PDB file of C-alpha atoms and ligand atoms in Angstrom:
ATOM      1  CA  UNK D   1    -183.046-126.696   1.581  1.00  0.00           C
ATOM      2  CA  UNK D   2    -183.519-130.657   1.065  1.00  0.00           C
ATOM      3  CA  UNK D   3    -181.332-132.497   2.637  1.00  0.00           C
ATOM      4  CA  UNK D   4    -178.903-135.574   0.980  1.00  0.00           C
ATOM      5  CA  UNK D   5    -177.518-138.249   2.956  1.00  0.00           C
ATOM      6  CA  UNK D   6    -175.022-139.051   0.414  1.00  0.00           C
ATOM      7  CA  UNK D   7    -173.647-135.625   0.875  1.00  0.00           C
ATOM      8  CA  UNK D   8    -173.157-135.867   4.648  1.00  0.00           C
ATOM      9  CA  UNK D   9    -171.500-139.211   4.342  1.00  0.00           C
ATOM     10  CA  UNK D  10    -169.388-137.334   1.701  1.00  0.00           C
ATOM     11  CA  UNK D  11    -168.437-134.322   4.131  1.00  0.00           C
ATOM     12  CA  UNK D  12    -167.449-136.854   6.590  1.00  0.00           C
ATOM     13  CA  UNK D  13    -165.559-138.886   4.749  1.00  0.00           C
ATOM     14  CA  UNK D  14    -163.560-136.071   2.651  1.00  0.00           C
ATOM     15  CA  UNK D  15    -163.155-133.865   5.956  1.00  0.00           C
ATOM     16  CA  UNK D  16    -162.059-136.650   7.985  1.00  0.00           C
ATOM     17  CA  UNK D  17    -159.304-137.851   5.449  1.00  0.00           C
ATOM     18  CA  UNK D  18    -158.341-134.475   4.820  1.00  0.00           C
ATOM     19  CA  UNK D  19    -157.851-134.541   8.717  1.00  0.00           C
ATOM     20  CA  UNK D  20    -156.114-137.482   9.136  1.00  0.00           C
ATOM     21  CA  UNK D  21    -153.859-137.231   6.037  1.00  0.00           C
ATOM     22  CA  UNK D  22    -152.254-134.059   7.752  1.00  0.00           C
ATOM     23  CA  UNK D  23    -151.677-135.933  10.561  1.00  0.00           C
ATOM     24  CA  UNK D  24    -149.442-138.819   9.107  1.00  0.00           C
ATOM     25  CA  UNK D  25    -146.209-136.776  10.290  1.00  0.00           C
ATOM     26  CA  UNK D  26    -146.297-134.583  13.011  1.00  0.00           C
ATOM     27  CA  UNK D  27    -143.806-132.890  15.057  1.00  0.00           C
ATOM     28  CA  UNK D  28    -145.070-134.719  18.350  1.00  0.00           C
ATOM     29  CA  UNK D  29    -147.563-137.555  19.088  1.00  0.00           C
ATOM     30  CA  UNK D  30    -149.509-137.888  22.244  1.00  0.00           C
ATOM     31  CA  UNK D  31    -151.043-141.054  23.305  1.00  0.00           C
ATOM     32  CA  UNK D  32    -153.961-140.877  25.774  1.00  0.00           C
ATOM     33  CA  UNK D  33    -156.137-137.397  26.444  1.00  0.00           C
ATOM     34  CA  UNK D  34    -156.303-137.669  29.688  1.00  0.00           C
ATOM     35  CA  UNK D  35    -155.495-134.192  31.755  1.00  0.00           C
ATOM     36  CA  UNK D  36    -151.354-134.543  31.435  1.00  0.00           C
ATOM     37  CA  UNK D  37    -151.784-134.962  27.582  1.00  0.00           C
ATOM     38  CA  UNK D  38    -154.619-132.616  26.496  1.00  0.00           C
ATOM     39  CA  UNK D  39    -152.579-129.986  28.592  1.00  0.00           C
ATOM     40  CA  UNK D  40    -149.233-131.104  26.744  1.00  0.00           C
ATOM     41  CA  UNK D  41    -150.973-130.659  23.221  1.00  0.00           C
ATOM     42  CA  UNK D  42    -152.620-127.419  24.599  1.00  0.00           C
ATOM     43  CA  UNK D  43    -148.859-125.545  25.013  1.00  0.00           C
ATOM     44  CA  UNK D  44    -147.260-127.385  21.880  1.00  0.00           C
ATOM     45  CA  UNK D  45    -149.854-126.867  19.765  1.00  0.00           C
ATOM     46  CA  UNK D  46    -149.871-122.893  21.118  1.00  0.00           C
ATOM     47  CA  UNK D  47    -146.137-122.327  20.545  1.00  0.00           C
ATOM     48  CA  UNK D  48    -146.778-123.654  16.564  1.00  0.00           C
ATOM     49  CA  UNK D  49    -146.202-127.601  16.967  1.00  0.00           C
ATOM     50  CA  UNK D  50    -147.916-130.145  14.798  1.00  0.00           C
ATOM     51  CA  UNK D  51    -149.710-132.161  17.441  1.00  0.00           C
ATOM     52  CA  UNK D  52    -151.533-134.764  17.479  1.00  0.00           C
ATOM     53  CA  UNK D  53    -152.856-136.663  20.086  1.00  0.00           C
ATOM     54  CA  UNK D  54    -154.532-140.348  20.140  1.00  0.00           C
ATOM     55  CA  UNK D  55    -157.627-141.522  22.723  1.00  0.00           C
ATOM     56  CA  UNK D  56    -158.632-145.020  22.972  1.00  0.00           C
ATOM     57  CA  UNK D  57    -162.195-144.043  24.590  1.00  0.00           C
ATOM     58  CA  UNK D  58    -164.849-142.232  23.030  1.00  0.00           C
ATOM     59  CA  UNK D  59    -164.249-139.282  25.273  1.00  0.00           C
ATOM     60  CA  UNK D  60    -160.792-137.744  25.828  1.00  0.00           C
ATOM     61  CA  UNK D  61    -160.322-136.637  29.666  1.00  0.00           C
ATOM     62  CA  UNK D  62    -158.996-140.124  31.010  1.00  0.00           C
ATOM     63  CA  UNK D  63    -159.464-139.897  34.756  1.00  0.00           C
ATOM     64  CA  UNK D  64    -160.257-136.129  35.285  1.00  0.00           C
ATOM     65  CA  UNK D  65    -164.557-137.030  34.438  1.00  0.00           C
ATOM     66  CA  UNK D  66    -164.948-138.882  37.966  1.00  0.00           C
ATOM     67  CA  UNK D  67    -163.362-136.818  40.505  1.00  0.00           C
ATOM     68  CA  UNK D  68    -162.341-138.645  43.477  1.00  0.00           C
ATOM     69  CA  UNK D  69    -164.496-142.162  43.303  1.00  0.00           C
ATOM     70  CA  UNK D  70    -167.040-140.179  40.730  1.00  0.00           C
ATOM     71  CA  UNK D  71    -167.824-137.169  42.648  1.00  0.00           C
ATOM     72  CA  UNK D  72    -167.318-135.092  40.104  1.00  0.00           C
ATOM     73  CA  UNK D  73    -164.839-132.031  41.640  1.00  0.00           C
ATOM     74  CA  UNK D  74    -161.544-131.964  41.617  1.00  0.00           C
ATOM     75  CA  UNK D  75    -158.462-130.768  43.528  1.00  0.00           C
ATOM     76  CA  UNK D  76    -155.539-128.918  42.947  1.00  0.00           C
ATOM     77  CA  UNK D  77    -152.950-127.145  44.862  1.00  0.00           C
ATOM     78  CA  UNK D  78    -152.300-123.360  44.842  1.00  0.00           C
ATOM     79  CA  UNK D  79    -148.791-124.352  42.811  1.00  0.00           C
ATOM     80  CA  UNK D  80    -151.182-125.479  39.563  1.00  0.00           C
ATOM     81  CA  UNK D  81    -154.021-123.044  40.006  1.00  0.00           C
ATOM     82  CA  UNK D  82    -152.742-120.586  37.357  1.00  0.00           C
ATOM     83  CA  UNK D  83    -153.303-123.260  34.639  1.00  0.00           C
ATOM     84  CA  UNK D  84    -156.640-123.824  35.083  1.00  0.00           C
ATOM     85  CA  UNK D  85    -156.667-119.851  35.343  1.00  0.00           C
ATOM     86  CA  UNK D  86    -155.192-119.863  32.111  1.00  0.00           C
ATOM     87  CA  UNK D  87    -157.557-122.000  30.816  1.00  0.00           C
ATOM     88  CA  UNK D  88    -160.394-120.195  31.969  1.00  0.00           C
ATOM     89  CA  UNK D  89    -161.707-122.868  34.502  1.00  0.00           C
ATOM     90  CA  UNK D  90    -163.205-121.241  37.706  1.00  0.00           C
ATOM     91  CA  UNK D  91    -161.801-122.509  40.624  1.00  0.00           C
ATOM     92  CA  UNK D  92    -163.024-122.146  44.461  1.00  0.00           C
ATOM     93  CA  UNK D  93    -160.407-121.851  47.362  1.00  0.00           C
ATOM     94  CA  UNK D  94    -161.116-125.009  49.597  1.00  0.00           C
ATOM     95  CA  UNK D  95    -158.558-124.281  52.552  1.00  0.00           C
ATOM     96  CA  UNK D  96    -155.497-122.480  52.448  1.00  0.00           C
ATOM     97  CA  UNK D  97    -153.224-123.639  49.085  1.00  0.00           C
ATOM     98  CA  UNK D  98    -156.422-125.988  48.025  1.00  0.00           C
ATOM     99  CA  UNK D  99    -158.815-125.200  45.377  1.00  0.00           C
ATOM    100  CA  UNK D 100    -161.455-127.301  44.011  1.00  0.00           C
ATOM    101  CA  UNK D 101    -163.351-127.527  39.744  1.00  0.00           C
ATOM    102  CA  UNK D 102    -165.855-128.913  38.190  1.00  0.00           C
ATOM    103  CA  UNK D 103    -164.778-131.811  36.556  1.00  0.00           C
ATOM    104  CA  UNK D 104    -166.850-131.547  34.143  1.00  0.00           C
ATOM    105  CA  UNK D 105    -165.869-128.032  33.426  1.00  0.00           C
ATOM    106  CA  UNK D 106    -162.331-128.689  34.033  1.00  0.00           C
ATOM    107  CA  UNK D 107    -162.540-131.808  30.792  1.00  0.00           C
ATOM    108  CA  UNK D 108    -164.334-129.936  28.379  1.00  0.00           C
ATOM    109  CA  UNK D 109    -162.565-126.359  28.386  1.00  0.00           C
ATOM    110  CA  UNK D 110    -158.627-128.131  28.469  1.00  0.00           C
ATOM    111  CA  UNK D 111    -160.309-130.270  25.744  1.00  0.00           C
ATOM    112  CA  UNK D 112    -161.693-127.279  23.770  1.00  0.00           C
ATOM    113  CA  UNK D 113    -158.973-125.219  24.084  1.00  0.00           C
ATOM    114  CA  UNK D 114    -156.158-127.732  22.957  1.00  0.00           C
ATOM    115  CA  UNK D 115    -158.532-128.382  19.965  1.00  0.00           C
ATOM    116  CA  UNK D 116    -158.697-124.623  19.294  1.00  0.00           C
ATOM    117  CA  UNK D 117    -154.918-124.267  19.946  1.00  0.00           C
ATOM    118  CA  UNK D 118    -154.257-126.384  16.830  1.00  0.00           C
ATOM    119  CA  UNK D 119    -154.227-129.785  17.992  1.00  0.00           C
ATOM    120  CA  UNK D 120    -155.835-132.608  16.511  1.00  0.00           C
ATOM    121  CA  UNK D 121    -157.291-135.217  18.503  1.00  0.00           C
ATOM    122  CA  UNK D 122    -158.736-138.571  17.051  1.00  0.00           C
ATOM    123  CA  UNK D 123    -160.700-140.648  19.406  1.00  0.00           C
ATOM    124  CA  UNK D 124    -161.611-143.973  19.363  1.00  0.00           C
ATOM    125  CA  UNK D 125    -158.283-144.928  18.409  1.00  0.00           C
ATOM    126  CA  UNK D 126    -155.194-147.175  20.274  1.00  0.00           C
ATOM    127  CA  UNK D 127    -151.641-147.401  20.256  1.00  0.00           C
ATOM    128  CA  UNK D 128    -150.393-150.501  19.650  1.00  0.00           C
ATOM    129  CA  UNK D 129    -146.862-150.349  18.484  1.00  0.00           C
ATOM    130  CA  UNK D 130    -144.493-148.068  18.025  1.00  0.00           C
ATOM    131  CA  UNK D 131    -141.852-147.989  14.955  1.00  0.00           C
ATOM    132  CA  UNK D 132    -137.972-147.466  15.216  1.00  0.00           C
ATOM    133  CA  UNK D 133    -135.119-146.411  13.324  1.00  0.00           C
ATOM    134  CA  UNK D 134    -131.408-146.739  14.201  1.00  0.00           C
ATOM    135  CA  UNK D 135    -132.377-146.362  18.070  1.00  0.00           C
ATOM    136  CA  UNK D 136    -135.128-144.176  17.928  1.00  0.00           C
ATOM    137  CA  UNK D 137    -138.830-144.240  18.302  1.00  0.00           C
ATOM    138  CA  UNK D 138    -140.341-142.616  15.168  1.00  0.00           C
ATOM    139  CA  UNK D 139    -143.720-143.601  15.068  1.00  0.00           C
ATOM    140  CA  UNK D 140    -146.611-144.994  16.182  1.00  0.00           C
ATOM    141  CA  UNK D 141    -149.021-147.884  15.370  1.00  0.00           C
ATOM    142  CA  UNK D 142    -152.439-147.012  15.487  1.00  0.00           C
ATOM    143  CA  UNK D 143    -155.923-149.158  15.367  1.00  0.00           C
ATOM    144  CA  UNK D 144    -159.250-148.273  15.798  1.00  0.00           C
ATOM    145  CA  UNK D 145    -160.386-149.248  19.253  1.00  0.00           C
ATOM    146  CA  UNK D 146    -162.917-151.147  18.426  1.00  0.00           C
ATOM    147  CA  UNK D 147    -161.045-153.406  16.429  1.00  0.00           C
ATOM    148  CA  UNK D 148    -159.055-153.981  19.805  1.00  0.00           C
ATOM    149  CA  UNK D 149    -162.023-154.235  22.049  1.00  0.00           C
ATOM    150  CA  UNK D 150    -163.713-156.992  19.608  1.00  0.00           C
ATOM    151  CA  UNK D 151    -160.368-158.700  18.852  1.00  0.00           C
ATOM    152  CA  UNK D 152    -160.914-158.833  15.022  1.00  0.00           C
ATOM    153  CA  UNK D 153    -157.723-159.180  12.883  1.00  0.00           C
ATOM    154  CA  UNK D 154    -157.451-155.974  11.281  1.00  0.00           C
ATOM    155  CA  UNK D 155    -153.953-155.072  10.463  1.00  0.00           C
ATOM    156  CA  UNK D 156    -152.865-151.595  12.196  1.00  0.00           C
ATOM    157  CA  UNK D 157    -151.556-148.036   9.983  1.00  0.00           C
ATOM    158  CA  UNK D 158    -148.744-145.853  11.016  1.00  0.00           C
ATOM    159  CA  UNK D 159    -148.194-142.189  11.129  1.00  0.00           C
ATOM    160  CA  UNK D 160    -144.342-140.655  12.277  1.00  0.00           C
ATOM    161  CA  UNK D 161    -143.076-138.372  14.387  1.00  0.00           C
ATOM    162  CA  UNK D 162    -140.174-136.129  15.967  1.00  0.00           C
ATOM    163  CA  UNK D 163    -141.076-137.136  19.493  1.00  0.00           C
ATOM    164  CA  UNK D 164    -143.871-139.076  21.167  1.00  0.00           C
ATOM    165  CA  UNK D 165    -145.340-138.241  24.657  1.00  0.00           C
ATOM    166  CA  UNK D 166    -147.006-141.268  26.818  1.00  0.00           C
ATOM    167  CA  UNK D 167    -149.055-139.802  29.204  1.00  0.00           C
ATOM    168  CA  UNK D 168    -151.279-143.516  29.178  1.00  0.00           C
ATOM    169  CA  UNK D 169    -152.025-142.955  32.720  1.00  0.00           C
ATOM    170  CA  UNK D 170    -151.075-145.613  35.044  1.00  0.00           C
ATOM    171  CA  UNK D 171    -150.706-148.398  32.429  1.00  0.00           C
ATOM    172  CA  UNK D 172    -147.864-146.739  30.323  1.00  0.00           C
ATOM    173  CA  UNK D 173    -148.871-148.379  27.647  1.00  0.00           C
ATOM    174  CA  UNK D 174    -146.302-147.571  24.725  1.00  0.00           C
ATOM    175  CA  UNK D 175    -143.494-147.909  26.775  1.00  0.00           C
ATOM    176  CA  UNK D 176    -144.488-151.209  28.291  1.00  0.00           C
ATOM    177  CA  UNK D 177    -144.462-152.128  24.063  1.00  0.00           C
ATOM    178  CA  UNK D 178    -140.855-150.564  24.041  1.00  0.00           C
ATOM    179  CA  UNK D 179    -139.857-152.387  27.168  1.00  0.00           C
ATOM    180  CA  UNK D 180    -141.038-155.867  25.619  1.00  0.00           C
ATOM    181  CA  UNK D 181    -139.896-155.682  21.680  1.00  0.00           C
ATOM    182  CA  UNK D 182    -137.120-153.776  21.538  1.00  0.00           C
ATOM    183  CA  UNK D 183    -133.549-153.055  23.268  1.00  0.00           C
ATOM    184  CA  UNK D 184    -133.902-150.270  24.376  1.00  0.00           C
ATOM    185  CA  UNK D 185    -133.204-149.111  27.833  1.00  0.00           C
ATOM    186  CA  UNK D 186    -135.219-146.932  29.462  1.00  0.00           C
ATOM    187  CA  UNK D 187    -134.025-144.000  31.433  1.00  0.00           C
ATOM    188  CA  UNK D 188    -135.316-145.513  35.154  1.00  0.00           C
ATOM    189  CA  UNK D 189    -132.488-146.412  37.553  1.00  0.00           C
ATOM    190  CA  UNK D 190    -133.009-150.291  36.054  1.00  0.00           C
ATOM    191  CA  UNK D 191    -133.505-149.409  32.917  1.00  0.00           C
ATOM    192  CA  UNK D 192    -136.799-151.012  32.721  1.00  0.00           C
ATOM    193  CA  UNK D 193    -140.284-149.814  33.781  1.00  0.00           C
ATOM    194  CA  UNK D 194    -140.385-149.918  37.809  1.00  0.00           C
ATOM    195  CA  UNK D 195    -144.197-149.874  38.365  1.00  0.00           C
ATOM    196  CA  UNK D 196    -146.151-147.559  40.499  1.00  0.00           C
ATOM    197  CA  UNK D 197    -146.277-147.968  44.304  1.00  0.00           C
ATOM    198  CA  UNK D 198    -149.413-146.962  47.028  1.00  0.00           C
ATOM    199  CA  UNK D 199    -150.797-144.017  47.508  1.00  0.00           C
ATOM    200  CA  UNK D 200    -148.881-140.855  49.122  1.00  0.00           C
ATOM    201  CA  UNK D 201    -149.943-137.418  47.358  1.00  0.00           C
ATOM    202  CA  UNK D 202    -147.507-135.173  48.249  1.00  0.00           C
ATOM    203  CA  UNK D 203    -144.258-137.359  47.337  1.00  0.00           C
ATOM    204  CA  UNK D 204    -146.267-138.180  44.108  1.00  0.00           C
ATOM    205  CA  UNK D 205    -147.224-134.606  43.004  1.00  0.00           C
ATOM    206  CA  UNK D 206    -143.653-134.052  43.882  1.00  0.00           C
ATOM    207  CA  UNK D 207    -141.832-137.094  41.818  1.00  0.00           C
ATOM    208  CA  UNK D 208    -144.746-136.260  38.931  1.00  0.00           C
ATOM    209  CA  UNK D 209    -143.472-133.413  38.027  1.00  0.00           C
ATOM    210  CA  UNK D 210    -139.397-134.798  38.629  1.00  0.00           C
ATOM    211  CA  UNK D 211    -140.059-138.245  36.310  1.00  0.00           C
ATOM    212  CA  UNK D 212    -141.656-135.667  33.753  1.00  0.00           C
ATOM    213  CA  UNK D 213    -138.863-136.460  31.346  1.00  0.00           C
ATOM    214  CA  UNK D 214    -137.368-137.904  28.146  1.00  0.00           C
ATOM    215  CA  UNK D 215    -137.414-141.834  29.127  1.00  0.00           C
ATOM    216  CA  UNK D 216    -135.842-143.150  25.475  1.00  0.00           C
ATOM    217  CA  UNK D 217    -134.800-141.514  22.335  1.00  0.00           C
ATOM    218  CA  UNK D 218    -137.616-139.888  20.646  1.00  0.00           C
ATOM    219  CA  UNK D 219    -140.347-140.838  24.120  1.00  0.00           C
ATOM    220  CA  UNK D 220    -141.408-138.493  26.681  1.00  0.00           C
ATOM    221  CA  UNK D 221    -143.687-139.548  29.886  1.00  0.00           C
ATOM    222  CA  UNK D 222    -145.828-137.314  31.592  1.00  0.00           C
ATOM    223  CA  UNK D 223    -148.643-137.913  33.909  1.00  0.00           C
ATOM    224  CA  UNK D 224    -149.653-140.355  36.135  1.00  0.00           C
ATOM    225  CA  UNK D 225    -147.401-142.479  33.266  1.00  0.00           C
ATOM    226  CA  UNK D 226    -144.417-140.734  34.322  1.00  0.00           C
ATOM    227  CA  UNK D 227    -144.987-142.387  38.264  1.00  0.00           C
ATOM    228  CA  UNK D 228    -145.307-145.743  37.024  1.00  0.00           C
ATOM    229  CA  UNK D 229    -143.024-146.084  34.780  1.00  0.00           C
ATOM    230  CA  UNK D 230    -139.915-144.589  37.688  1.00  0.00           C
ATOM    231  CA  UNK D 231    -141.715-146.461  40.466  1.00  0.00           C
ATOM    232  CA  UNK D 232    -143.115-143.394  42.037  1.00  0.00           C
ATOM    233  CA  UNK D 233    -146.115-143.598  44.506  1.00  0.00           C
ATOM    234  CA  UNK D 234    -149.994-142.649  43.147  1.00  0.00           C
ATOM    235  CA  UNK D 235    -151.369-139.419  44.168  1.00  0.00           C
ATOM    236  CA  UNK D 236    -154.821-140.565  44.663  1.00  0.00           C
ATOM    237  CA  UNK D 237    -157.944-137.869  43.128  1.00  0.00           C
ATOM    238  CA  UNK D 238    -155.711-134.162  43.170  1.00  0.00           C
ATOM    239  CA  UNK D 239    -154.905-132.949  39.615  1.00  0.00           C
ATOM    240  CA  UNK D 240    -151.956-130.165  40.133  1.00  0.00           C
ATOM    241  CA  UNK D 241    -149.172-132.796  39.348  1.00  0.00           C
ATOM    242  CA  UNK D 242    -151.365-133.789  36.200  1.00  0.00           C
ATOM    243  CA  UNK D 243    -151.577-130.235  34.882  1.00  0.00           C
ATOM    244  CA  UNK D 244    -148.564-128.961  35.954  1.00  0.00           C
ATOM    245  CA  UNK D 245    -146.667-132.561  34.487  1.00  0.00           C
ATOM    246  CA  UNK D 246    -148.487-132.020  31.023  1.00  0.00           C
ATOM    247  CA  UNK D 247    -147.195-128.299  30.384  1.00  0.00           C
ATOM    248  CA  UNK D 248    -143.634-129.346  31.916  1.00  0.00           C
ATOM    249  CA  UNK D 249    -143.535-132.358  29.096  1.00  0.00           C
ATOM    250  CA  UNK D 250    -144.505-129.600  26.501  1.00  0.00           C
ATOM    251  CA  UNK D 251    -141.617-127.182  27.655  1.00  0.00           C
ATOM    252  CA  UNK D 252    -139.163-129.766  27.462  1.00  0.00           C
ATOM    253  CA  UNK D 253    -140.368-130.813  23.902  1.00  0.00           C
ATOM    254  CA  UNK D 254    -140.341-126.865  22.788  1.00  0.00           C
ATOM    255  CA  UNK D 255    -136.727-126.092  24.281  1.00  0.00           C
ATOM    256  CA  UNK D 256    -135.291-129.529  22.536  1.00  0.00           C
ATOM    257  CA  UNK D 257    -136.568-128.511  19.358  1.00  0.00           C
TER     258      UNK D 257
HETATM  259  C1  48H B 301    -154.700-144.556  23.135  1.00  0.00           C
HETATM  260  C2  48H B 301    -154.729-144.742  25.430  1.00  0.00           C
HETATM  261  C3  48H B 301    -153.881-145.857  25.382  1.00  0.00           C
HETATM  262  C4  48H B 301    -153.458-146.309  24.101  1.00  0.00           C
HETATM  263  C5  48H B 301    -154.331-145.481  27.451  1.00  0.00           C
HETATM  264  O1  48H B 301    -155.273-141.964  33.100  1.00  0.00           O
HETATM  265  P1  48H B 301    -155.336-140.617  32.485  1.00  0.00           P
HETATM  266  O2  48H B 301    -156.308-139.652  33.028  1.00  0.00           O
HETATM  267  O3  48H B 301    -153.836-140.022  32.461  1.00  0.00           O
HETATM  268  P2  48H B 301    -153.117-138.795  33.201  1.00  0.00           P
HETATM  269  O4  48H B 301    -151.774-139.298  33.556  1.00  0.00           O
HETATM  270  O5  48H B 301    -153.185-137.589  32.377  1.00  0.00           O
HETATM  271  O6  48H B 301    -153.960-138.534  34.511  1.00  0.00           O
HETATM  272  C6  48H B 301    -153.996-139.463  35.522  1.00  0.00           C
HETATM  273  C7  48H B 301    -155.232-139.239  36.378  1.00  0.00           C
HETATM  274  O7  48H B 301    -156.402-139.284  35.603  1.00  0.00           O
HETATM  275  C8  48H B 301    -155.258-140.326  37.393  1.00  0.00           C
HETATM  276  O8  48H B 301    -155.580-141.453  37.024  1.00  0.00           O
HETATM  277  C9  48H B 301    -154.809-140.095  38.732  1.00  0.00           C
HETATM  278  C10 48H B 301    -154.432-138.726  39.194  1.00  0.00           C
HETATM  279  N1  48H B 301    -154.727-141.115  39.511  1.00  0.00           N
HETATM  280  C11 48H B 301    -154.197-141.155  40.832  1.00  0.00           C
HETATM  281  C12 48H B 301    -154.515-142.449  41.513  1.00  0.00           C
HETATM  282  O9  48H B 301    -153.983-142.621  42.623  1.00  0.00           O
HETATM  283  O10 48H B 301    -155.270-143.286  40.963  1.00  0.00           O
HETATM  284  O11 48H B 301    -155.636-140.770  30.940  1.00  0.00           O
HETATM  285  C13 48H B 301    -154.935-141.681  30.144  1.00  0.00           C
HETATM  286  C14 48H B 301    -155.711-141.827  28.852  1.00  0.00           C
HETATM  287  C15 48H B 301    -157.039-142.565  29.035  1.00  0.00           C
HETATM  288  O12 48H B 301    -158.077-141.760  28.535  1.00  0.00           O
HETATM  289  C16 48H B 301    -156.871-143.841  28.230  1.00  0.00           C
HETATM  290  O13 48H B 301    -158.054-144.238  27.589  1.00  0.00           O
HETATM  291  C17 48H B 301    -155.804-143.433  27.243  1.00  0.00           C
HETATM  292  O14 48H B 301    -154.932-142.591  27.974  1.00  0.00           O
HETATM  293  N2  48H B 301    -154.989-144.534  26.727  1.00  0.00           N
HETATM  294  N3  48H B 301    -155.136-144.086  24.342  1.00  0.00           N
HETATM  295  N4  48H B 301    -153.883-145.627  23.000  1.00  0.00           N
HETATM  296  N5  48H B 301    -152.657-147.381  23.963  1.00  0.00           N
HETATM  297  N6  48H B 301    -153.646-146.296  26.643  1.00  0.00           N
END
C-alpha cells in the first residue's frame, strides 16, 4: 500500500479535534498527571465520569519517573499497596509494611490504565487561568506549553467543567491563580494558600490524605498540592500518600455528584 503524507496529517488533525472537541465540557478537569492525578482520573473515569486531565510536560507521571534523587524505585507503605495491586504493578516487600516498584513500571501502567479507563489526557498543555461564575470555578484556561515556555503572545482557549482537581504537585498552580485574581477564600485555616513546610514522611502521608479535600467551590486538591496549599510538611520520595490521595479526591468527587 503507498503511503500519503497528506493523509496522516489528515488523521491527526481530524482525530485530534474530534478528541479535543469532546473534551470542551467535562464532568471533572485534572491539572497535572503526576501519580495523585492519573490515579484520580483512573477511578472517575472507571465509575463513568467525563475526565479529562491536562500535563504541561511531554510525559505525564510528574515526580513518580525519578524515584528518590533518580533512582528509579519507589516506595510505598503496606496501607497503599492494594492500588498498585489493582493496577497490576508488581511490588516487592522491602521490610515489614514497606514495598518497593519500578518507577518506570509504576508511570506507564497508572498511565495506561487511566487512558483505557476512559480518560483523556492531553499533554503538552498548561493551565493558566481558571474561569468563574457567581462564586464558582467552572473552567479552565488552557495553552500549549510551548507557547508558555517560549513566552510568545498567543491568546489561551477554554473548556468547562463540574469540578476541577489540582493535583500540580508542590507548586499548586491553579489555586495560587485563584488565590491572586479572585475573592475567593480558600478552605485553609487563613483562607489563603499556607505553603509547604520540611520534610517529615509520616505526618505528611498522614495530612496528604486529611488536606485531600474540596478547597473552593467547584476545586479539589490532591497530592503533594493538597500539603502545600494547608501548610503540611513534604514526604520526601514514598508514593502511598500520592496514590492513596488521588483515589480519595476521586471518591469525594463520585459521592458529591
Ligand atoms: C498543567 C501542570 C501545571 C499546569 C504543574 O509533582 P507531581 O508528581 O504531583 P503529585 O502531587 O501527584 O505527586 C507528587 C510527587 O511526585 C512528589 O513530588 C513528591 C512525593 N514529593 C515529595 C517531596 O518531598 O519532594 O506532578 C504534578 C504534575 C507535573 O507533571 C507538572 O508538569 C504538572 O503537574 N503541572 N500541568 N498545567 N499549570 N502545573
Amino acid at each position: 500500500m503507498a503511503l500519503d503524507e497528506v493523509v496522516i496529517t489528515r488523521a491527526i488533525m481530524e482525530r485530534f479535534t474530534q478528541k479535543f472537541l469532546e473534551c470542551t465540557s467535562v464532568d471533572v478537569a485534572i491539572v497535572g498527571g503526576g501519580p495523585s492525578g492519573l490515579v484520580a482520573a483512573y477511578y472517575l473515569a472507571s465509575s463513568g465520569r467525563k475526565v479529562v486531565l491536562f500535563e504541561r510536560k511531554l510525559s505525564p507521571g510528574g515526580g513518580m519517573w525519578g524515584g528518590g534523587m533518580m533512582f528509579n524505585e519507589i516506595v510505598i507503605q503496606s496501607e497503599a499497596k492494594e492500588i498498585l495491586d489493582m493496577f497490576g504493578v508488581r511490588t516487592r516487600e522491602y521490610r515489614e509494611g514497606y514495598y518497593t516498584a519500578d518507577a518506570i513500571e509504576a508511570v506507564t501502567t497508572i498511565c495506561s490504565r487511566s487512558l483505557r479507563a476512559g480518560a483523556t489526557i492531553f499533554n503538552c498543555m498548561s493551565v493558566e487561568d481558571v474561569m468563574i461564575r457567581e462564586g464558582r470555578v467552572t473552567g479552565l484556561v488552557i495553552n500549549w506549553s510551548p507557547v508558555e515556555m517560549a513566552g510568545l503572545h498567543v491568546d489561551p482557549m477554554t473548556i468547562a467543567a463540574r469540578d476541577i482537581i489540582d493535583t500540580t504537585g508542590h507548586a499548586t498552580e491553579v489555586l495560587k491563580v485563584i488565590e491572586r485574581k479572585t475573592d475567593m477564600r480558600l478552605a485553609t485555616p487563613s483562607g489563603k494558600l499556607m505553603g509547604e513546610r520540611s520534610m517529615w514522611a509520616e505526618e505528611a502521608e498522614r495530612q496528604t490524605l486529611e488536606n485531600t479535600r474540596q478547597i473552593c467551590p467547584g476545586v479539589y486538591v490532591a497530592g503533594m498540592s493538597a500539603n502545600a496549599a494547608f501548610g503540611g510538611p513534604r514526604m520526601g520520595p514514598i508514593f502511598g500518600g500520592m496514590l492513596l490521595s488521588g483515589r480519595k479526591v476521586a471518591e469525594l468527587i463520585i459521592a458529591s455528584s
